[in-house]
Amino acid sequence: MTSSATSATALPPTVAAHVPTGVLVGGRWRPSSGGGTFPVADPATTEVLFDVADGTEQDALDALGAAADCAEEWRHVAPRERSELLRAVYETLTARADDIAALITAEGGKPLAESRAEVAYGADYVRWYAEEAVRVDGLARRAPAGGNHQLVLRRPVGPALLVTPWNFPIAMVARKLAPALAAGCTVVVKPAQLTPLTTAYVAEVVRAQLEARGLPTGVVNVVPSSSARRVSGPLLADPRLRKLSFTGSTEVGARLLEQAAPNILRTSMELGGNAPFLVFDDADLDAAVEGAVAAKMRNSGQTCVAANRFLVQEGVAAEFTDRLTRAFEGLVVGHGAAEGTTVGPLIEADAVDRVEQVVAEAVDGGARVRVGGDRPRGRGYFYRPTVVDRVGREDRLVTEEIFGPVAPVLTFGDEAEAVALANATPFGLVAYAYTRDVGRVMRLAEEVEAGMLGVNRGMVSDASAPFGGVKHSGLGREGGAAGIEEYLDPVYVAL
Ligand code: NAD
């Protein structure tokens, strides 16, 4: 059985004192124009941490007004100056990594070691785009027919709305905000209702740097709200907005695409996943189990790149499942800030109910729980790390994004069946494969319908690489050279 770590540790007062809880408009934190607030709670204890300004439609429009007012000035700021601003933000985030990690753990629940890794990962996007800001290339060439020249310049798309999910409160905003600012766009950020505190902290770091450098502080605006629609609706209908970058569920992404259509907005969509984790007979099983734990259990399984379906070749299925079960038995569930915790809570009560239900449905259909399969006693939104085998291919545990610490194991006979199973989903974000056969790796890269493939590793994310999916997992890429393109329009000059 998985064990429980010791008791909770509160958010250090030194950190709490520096968390803005207002709406950031035009460089100033202020209360909601409606006067309301909403609570943000620690999912491990259910205790309220802060009451945060409940942004209104008016706040959203004021924020867009501020972003639009300084769009011209910002786009003419020298790339080197934008680069140096981002580099300074990176240095500050890195210097304050422990404080930010404490905040991520307090509002999101993940163990402190994971929160520190998220700060490093998020800050890395800021460093990367500090470097990319001065490398926005164009094109100059003679037209193929001769007689004239062709130039291609890049221009920032203009004010952008950045909508982020709760599961990576620094990384998701960093990988939108940094390329937007590097490209010369101004922004309105709508953080997730469940985790707006880290975003506010990061925005204040940027605001302070803008102010210290005499740059326009309306470049970054933040509108937290208990109603996402109240913020996104009026902004998507406003012609001053030129770009929407969204990370979240496919369902909400599709709705926002519809709302973005009338204004023909540029959109980037980082949506849900249903990652297959393929283990072939020739795999190094120690590495596969280690990778499986990493790919499944980060943030208690609440990541878009979480391994959702363990597809294991028949020759090694029993051995792999036994070893994975033993690895899960060794995980320690508890408050993310408690010593020794390796698995934190889920984000809210509904999330635990849903995980419990999909596991129960699979068990009713004949699946077998090898470890876990229940909630530990006590407060907080916990669910035990769970391995389930004999799972049906049509179980919701397999067809839907689980978003919890549950690993369903299915088996396959040969490579063709593995690929067919991997592709039997509308999603296509990431796939993982464990094999020693390089020829097979290349075939999988060609045949598995996913934007990313992790080979013999349970983690693919890197600020320098293009992150994103195909099919219902999204449009566009974040990170790498591709990430800044999302905020630039090419302008072709025939000369
Ligand atoms: P969500 O779609 O519920 O919410 C995402 C954001 O959209 C939040 O800020 C939320 O307040 C806002 N939102 C919700 N309903 C809205 C509406 N009707 N109109 C406008 N905005 C609305 O997703 P979530 O629960 O925060 O995050 C989990 C989902 O995000 C999972 O599906 C996960 O796979 C996905 N995700 C994807 C990536 C990726 O890069 N592909 C990364 C992280 C999370």
XYZ file of C-alpha atoms and ligand atoms in Angstrom:
539
model
C 0.000 0.000 0.000
C 1.148 3.525 -0.626
C 1.954 5.416 2.544
C 1.078 8.923 3.685
C 3.560 11.687 4.408
C 3.514 13.917 7.468
C 1.325 16.943 7.999
C 0.921 20.090 5.928
C 3.154 23.120 5.951
C 1.537 26.519 5.412
C 2.634 29.012 2.774
C 5.593 30.910 4.307
C 4.466 34.442 5.372
C 7.429 35.952 3.509
C 5.990 34.552 0.278
C 2.369 35.310 1.106
C 3.253 38.978 1.634
C 4.319 39.335 -2.004
C 1.352 37.813 -3.808
C -0.787 40.404 -5.602
C -4.469 39.549 -5.354
C -5.950 42.248 -7.588
C -6.531 42.836 -11.258
C -3.475 44.214 -13.109
C -4.500 46.929 -15.552
C -2.123 49.422 -17.148
C 0.644 48.676 -14.664
C -1.481 49.050 -11.530
C -2.965 46.359 -9.291
C -6.486 47.299 -8.297
C -9.621 45.657 -6.868
C -12.252 44.263 -9.204
C -14.472 46.988 -10.673
C -17.408 44.990 -9.287
C -15.828 44.847 -5.836
C -16.082 41.055 -5.664
C -13.527 38.411 -4.772
C -13.296 34.630 -5.038
C -11.387 32.219 -2.787
C -8.276 30.266 -3.787
C -7.741 27.148 -1.645
C -4.978 24.654 -0.871
C -6.225 21.371 -2.397
C -4.319 19.322 0.199
C -6.134 20.919 3.144
C -9.122 22.685 1.482
C -8.141 25.821 3.465
C -8.564 29.174 1.750
C -5.202 30.818 1.026
C -6.345 34.132 -0.452
C -9.394 35.953 -1.723
C -8.612 37.191 -5.221
C -10.245 40.039 -7.168
C -13.113 38.675 -9.239
C -12.498 40.320 -12.638
C -15.523 41.673 -14.501
C -16.292 42.419 -18.122
C -15.271 46.020 -17.427
C -11.920 44.901 -15.985
C -11.354 42.751 -19.073
C -12.090 45.656 -21.427
C -9.912 48.027 -19.360
C -7.081 45.483 -19.554
C -7.434 45.180 -23.317
C -7.583 48.986 -23.554
C -4.261 49.211 -21.689
C -2.716 46.507 -23.885
C -3.963 48.235 -27.046
C -2.822 51.695 -25.872
C 0.804 50.658 -25.544
C 0.907 48.183 -28.444
C 2.518 50.706 -30.832
C 5.135 51.832 -28.344
C 5.982 48.255 -27.352
C 6.409 46.958 -30.864
C 8.917 49.737 -31.579
C 11.006 48.985 -28.485
C 14.333 47.622 -29.738
C 14.500 43.818 -29.773
C 17.650 43.997 -27.651
C 15.761 45.925 -24.978
C 12.924 43.386 -24.987
C 15.519 40.637 -24.769
C 17.222 42.243 -21.779
C 13.908 42.713 -20.011
C 13.146 39.005 -20.423
C 16.630 38.024 -19.291
C 16.139 40.088 -16.117
C 12.760 38.414 -15.529
C 14.432 35.020 -15.948
C 17.122 35.956 -13.395
C 14.499 37.136 -10.895
C 12.316 34.049 -11.267
C 15.365 31.829 -10.826
C 16.582 33.755 -7.782
C 13.122 33.421 -6.201
C 12.595 29.792 -7.226
C 11.982 28.539 -3.676
C 9.306 31.162 -2.991
C 7.534 30.528 -6.284
C 7.709 26.771 -5.740
C 6.051 27.199 -2.325
C 3.271 29.150 -3.981
C 2.741 26.544 -6.723
C 2.533 23.794 -4.106
C 0.145 25.817 -1.944
C -2.397 26.530 -4.677
C -1.846 23.517 -6.962
C -0.821 20.749 -4.560
C 2.182 19.247 -6.349
C 5.183 18.140 -4.269
C 7.792 20.863 -3.707
C 10.436 19.067 -5.784
C 8.033 19.098 -8.752
C 7.183 22.738 -8.151
C 10.888 23.634 -8.175
C 11.274 21.727 -11.423
C 8.307 23.630 -12.835
C 9.881 26.978 -11.894
C 13.093 25.969 -13.675
C 11.103 24.761 -16.686
C 8.920 27.895 -16.822
C 11.866 30.248 -16.347
C 13.666 28.442 -19.148
C 11.012 29.634 -21.614
C 11.715 33.193 -20.508
C 15.452 32.688 -21.034
C 14.900 31.004 -24.405
C 12.708 33.847 -25.719
C 15.117 36.430 -24.316
C 17.557 34.782 -26.725
C 15.035 34.508 -29.588
C 13.879 38.151 -29.340
C 16.989 39.289 -31.218
C 16.883 36.470 -33.793
C 13.608 37.150 -35.621
C 14.693 36.597 -39.200
C 13.030 37.489 -42.467
C 13.858 36.592 -46.033
C 15.432 38.398 -48.969
C 15.731 36.789 -52.400
C 15.411 37.347 -56.109
C 11.961 36.373 -57.385
C 12.124 33.030 -59.258
C 10.915 34.720 -62.468
C 13.577 37.435 -62.086
C 12.834 41.107 -62.496
C 12.162 41.905 -58.864
C 13.120 40.991 -55.306
C 11.082 39.519 -52.513
C 11.466 40.579 -48.892
C 9.623 38.988 -46.009
C 9.503 40.964 -42.777
C 7.889 39.942 -39.473
C 5.504 42.113 -37.545
C 3.959 41.392 -34.106
C 0.329 40.310 -34.468
C -0.836 42.779 -31.816
C -2.627 42.528 -28.456
C -3.023 38.910 -27.363
C -5.302 37.145 -24.879
C -3.489 34.358 -23.023
C -5.769 31.845 -21.279
C -4.010 29.319 -19.043
C -4.950 26.120 -17.146
C -4.377 25.368 -13.465
C -1.989 22.427 -13.746
C 1.258 24.349 -14.425
C 0.714 27.812 -12.947
C 4.125 29.205 -13.965
C 5.102 27.143 -16.999
C 1.889 27.639 -18.973
C 1.919 31.413 -18.626
C 5.689 31.638 -19.202
C 5.564 29.796 -22.504
C 2.951 32.215 -23.829
C 4.033 35.458 -22.182
C 7.727 35.195 -23.052
C 7.342 34.664 -26.830
C 4.542 37.275 -26.960
C 6.736 39.929 -25.337
C 9.785 38.860 -27.351
C 7.803 39.261 -30.575
C 6.557 42.722 -29.553
C 2.979 41.871 -28.555
C 1.173 43.238 -25.511
C -1.048 40.875 -23.522
C -4.039 40.265 -21.288
C -3.627 37.121 -19.183
C -6.667 35.186 -17.915
C -5.227 32.724 -15.382
C -7.119 29.633 -14.252
C -9.545 30.333 -11.438
C -8.074 27.535 -9.300
C -4.435 28.755 -9.449
C -4.199 32.504 -10.166
C -1.615 33.289 -7.456
C 1.591 32.161 -9.179
C 0.577 33.953 -12.376
C 0.006 37.153 -10.400
C 3.415 36.780 -8.782
C 5.116 36.326 -12.173
C 3.189 39.249 -13.691
C 4.377 41.469 -10.855
C 7.987 40.476 -11.579
C 7.477 41.551 -15.213
C 5.617 44.739 -14.254
C 8.387 45.781 -11.842
C 11.047 45.186 -14.519
C 9.093 47.193 -17.094
C 8.723 50.054 -14.644
C 12.376 49.983 -13.586
C 13.438 50.243 -17.240
C 11.045 53.060 -18.136
C 9.110 50.782 -20.482
C 5.294 50.911 -20.798
C 3.797 48.963 -17.881
C 0.534 48.286 -19.723
C 2.327 45.633 -21.760
C 1.187 42.924 -19.312
C -2.316 42.910 -17.843
C -3.929 40.199 -15.722
C -7.619 39.556 -15.100
C -8.390 36.685 -12.731
C -12.066 35.827 -12.561
C -14.484 33.276 -11.164
C -16.132 33.358 -14.598
C -13.744 32.760 -17.495
C -16.475 33.542 -19.995
C -17.015 36.985 -18.472
C -13.436 37.856 -19.413
C -12.955 35.976 -22.686
C -16.381 36.728 -24.228
C -16.081 40.515 -24.547
C -12.396 40.348 -25.486
C -12.898 37.855 -28.316
C -15.646 40.105 -29.698
C -13.420 43.217 -29.563
C -11.551 44.082 -32.774
C -8.591 45.469 -30.792
C -7.694 41.899 -29.831
C -5.573 40.224 -32.536
C -4.556 36.897 -31.027
C -5.809 34.179 -28.703
C -3.452 31.641 -27.155
C -5.270 29.021 -25.112
C -4.125 26.038 -23.079
C -6.796 23.844 -21.550
C -9.380 21.237 -22.398
C -10.370 20.401 -25.960
C -14.006 21.129 -25.137
C -13.325 24.715 -24.047
C -10.751 25.193 -26.828
C -13.342 24.302 -29.456
C -15.801 26.771 -27.948
C -13.194 29.539 -27.971
C -12.310 28.795 -31.604
C -15.952 29.410 -32.491
C -15.923 32.700 -30.618
C -12.649 33.691 -32.281
C -14.019 33.040 -35.768
C -16.033 36.241 -36.387
C -12.925 38.407 -35.872
C -10.675 35.948 -37.793
C -8.329 35.903 -34.793
C -4.942 34.235 -34.929
C -5.273 31.287 -32.519
C -2.957 28.807 -30.818
C -4.547 25.871 -29.031
C -2.754 23.553 -26.614
C -5.481 21.077 -25.709
C -6.085 17.731 -24.067
C -4.226 14.463 -24.588
C -4.602 10.713 -24.275
C -0.972 9.613 -24.450
C -0.150 5.982 -25.255
C 2.877 4.568 -23.424
C 4.164 1.688 -25.564
C 6.419 -0.979 -24.063
C 7.820 -3.500 -26.548
C 9.271 -6.921 -25.737
C 12.808 -5.635 -26.371
C 12.495 -2.721 -23.909
C 14.749 -2.128 -20.923
C 12.049 -2.769 -18.311
C 13.818 -0.918 -15.495
C 13.939 2.188 -17.658
C 10.358 1.641 -18.812
C 9.038 1.471 -15.238
C 11.025 4.550 -14.216
C 9.726 6.415 -17.283
C 6.199 5.190 -16.621
C 6.200 6.599 -13.100
C 7.524 9.938 -14.391
C 5.109 10.130 -17.330
C 2.106 9.076 -15.255
C 2.594 10.579 -11.830
C 3.815 14.126 -12.419
C 1.267 16.405 -10.764
C -0.672 13.283 -9.684
C -1.416 12.461 -13.308
C -2.912 15.882 -14.006
C -0.863 16.855 -17.034
C -1.763 16.992 -20.710
C 1.284 14.804 -21.427
C 0.415 12.238 -18.738
C 0.721 8.636 -19.964
C -2.943 7.704 -20.175
C -2.820 4.188 -21.657
C -0.058 1.673 -20.944
C 0.105 -0.560 -24.024
C 2.467 -3.439 -23.306
C 3.571 -6.252 -25.615
C 2.337 -9.649 -24.448
C 5.804 -11.094 -23.750
C 6.603 -8.527 -21.041
C 3.124 -7.451 -19.887
C 3.008 -9.495 -16.653
C 6.534 -8.534 -15.642
C 6.031 -4.837 -16.475
C 2.726 -4.681 -14.571
C 4.238 -6.370 -11.498
C 7.133 -3.951 -11.487
C 4.921 -0.907 -12.056
C 2.701 -2.043 -9.176
C 5.720 -2.296 -6.873
C 6.924 1.154 -7.952
C 3.489 2.674 -7.200
C 3.450 0.943 -3.787
C 6.582 2.905 -2.934
C 5.055 6.336 -3.647
C 4.231 8.584 -0.712
C 0.937 10.500 -0.794
C 0.697 13.698 1.200
C 0.745 17.472 1.331
C 3.127 18.698 -1.323
C 5.107 20.708 1.210
C 5.521 17.800 3.662
C 8.880 16.048 3.851
C 8.959 12.858 1.789
C 5.805 13.411 -0.283
C 6.067 12.161 -3.862
C 2.373 12.411 -4.804
C 0.156 15.382 -3.934
C -3.607 15.823 -4.082
C -5.842 16.296 -7.092
C -6.963 19.841 -7.727
C -10.562 19.667 -6.470
C -13.281 17.390 -5.101
C -14.898 16.827 -8.513
C -11.607 15.543 -9.892
C -11.436 12.810 -7.231
C -15.086 11.865 -7.809
C -14.459 11.519 -11.538
C -11.348 9.368 -11.151
C -13.160 7.167 -8.643
C -16.032 6.730 -11.070
C -13.973 5.793 -14.141
C -12.018 3.234 -12.099
C -15.266 1.782 -10.707
C -16.728 1.490 -14.215
C -13.619 -0.359 -15.442
C -13.728 -2.729 -12.452
C -17.426 -3.405 -13.100
C -16.421 -4.359 -16.633
C -13.824 -6.871 -15.411
C -10.675 -4.812 -14.774
C -8.464 -5.713 -11.798
C -6.983 -3.178 -9.357
C -3.376 -4.129 -8.582
C -2.663 -1.273 -6.155
C -4.606 1.758 -4.942
C -8.128 2.183 -6.265
C -9.349 4.275 -3.343
C -8.919 7.526 -1.433
C -6.804 7.752 1.690
C -8.663 8.851 4.817
C -8.517 12.496 5.957
C -9.110 15.866 4.386
C -7.870 17.101 1.018
C -8.545 15.867 -2.504
C -6.401 12.730 -2.533
C -6.575 9.530 -4.558
C -4.070 6.713 -4.211
C -1.641 5.855 -7.017
C -3.419 3.066 -8.846
C -2.482 0.344 -11.319
C -5.323 -1.465 -13.111
C -4.922 -4.346 -15.556
C -7.363 -6.460 -17.617
C -8.834 -3.159 -18.769
C -11.350 -3.099 -21.625
C -10.371 -1.132 -24.736
C -13.652 0.791 -24.650
C -13.502 1.656 -20.938
C -13.564 5.386 -20.227
C -10.286 4.820 -18.401
C -8.833 4.256 -21.876
C -10.925 6.434 -24.173
C -10.874 9.602 -22.022
C -8.161 11.733 -20.466
C -7.976 10.355 -16.880
C -6.289 13.374 -15.246
C -5.487 11.395 -12.121
C -2.924 8.939 -10.698
C -4.292 5.844 -12.429
C -2.334 3.625 -14.825
C -4.487 1.260 -16.935
C -2.500 -1.560 -18.565
C -3.573 -3.183 -21.858
C -1.675 -5.630 -24.022
C -0.873 -5.928 -27.721
C 0.596 -8.623 -29.953
C 2.714 -6.921 -32.615
C 3.868 -3.491 -33.732
C 0.993 -2.970 -36.159
C -1.529 -3.588 -33.380
C 0.407 -1.240 -31.084
C 0.232 1.568 -33.646
C -3.471 0.934 -34.313
C -4.218 1.058 -30.574
C -2.053 4.164 -30.076
C -3.963 5.961 -32.844
C -7.426 4.843 -31.684
C -8.182 8.208 -30.077
C -9.216 11.648 -31.307
C -6.242 13.100 -29.393
C -2.653 13.358 -30.612
C -0.442 15.273 -28.204
C 2.377 12.939 -27.175
C 3.271 9.235 -27.287
C 5.975 7.357 -25.395
C 7.770 4.248 -26.638
C 10.243 1.899 -24.963
C 12.207 -0.230 -27.406
C 15.831 -0.854 -28.369
C 15.035 -1.108 -32.090
C 16.012 2.103 -33.907
C 14.182 1.058 -37.084
C 11.003 0.691 -35.061
C 11.550 4.114 -33.483
C 11.605 5.690 -36.935
C 8.478 3.784 -38.000
C 6.670 4.942 -34.864
C 7.743 8.549 -35.534
C 6.149 8.224 -38.985
C 3.019 6.315 -37.966
C 1.915 7.346 -34.475
C -0.439 10.313 -34.723
C 1.060 12.647 -32.134
C 2.891 15.953 -32.167
C 5.637 14.566 -29.888
C 7.264 11.181 -29.278
C 9.307 10.328 -26.178
C 11.674 7.442 -26.918
C 12.968 5.571 -23.864
C 12.099 8.563 -21.713
C 9.010 9.647 -19.834
C 9.457 13.353 -20.364
C 9.674 15.395 -23.574
C 9.091 19.016 -22.535
C 11.908 21.452 -23.249
C 11.759 25.209 -23.834
C 13.892 24.833 -26.949
C 11.602 22.269 -28.631
C 8.229 22.673 -30.402
C 5.549 21.482 -27.955
C 2.084 20.779 -29.309
C -0.341 18.285 -30.717
C -2.294 17.120 -33.751
C -5.962 16.123 -34.127
C -8.028 17.205 -31.090
C -4.870 18.072 -29.132
C -4.391 21.432 -30.730
C -3.161 23.939 -33.264
C 0.257 25.565 -33.321
C 3.327 25.026 -31.168
C 4.870 26.525 -28.046
C 8.610 26.575 -27.412
C 11.551 26.498 -29.758
C 11.730 28.664 -32.835
C 8.104 27.801 -33.642
C 6.769 29.387 -30.442
C 7.564 32.973 -31.405
C 6.090 32.513 -34.896
C 2.682 32.254 -33.248
C 2.970 35.948 -32.341
C 4.349 37.228 -35.674
C 2.735 37.966 -39.031
C 4.890 37.733 -42.152
C 4.756 40.775 -44.406
C 5.826 40.138 -48.001
C 7.278 43.035 -49.934
C 7.678 42.733 -53.727
C 10.489 45.136 -54.577
P -10.174 24.164 -18.881
O -10.386 24.076 -20.345
O -11.299 23.885 -17.974
O -9.662 25.622 -18.500
C -8.551 26.229 -19.114
C -8.708 27.723 -19.028
O -9.875 28.110 -19.754
C -8.901 28.258 -17.618
O -8.280 29.517 -17.509
C -10.408 28.398 -17.518
O -10.800 29.361 -16.571
C -10.755 28.827 -18.928
N -12.131 28.508 -19.310
C -12.909 27.484 -18.870
N -14.120 27.530 -19.453
C -14.107 28.594 -20.292
C -15.068 29.167 -21.173
N -16.287 28.652 -21.337
N -14.714 30.272 -21.872
C -13.487 30.806 -21.734
N -12.536 30.304 -20.917
C -12.835 29.217 -20.203
O -8.930 23.239 -18.580
P -8.227 22.989 -17.164
O -9.104 22.078 -16.378
O -7.776 24.262 -16.537
O -6.904 22.223 -17.630
C -6.888 20.883 -17.905
C -6.924 20.638 -19.403
O -5.891 21.381 -20.026
C -6.649 19.196 -19.754
O -7.490 18.790 -20.798
C -5.197 19.222 -20.221
O -4.852 18.176 -21.080
C -5.128 20.542 -20.882
N -3.749 21.006 -20.957
C -3.145 21.017 -22.171
C -1.827 21.411 -22.280
C -1.135 21.411 -23.615
O -0.082 22.031 -23.716
N -1.650 20.762 -24.631
C -1.117 21.806 -21.138
C -1.772 21.782 -19.905
C -3.103 21.387 -19.835
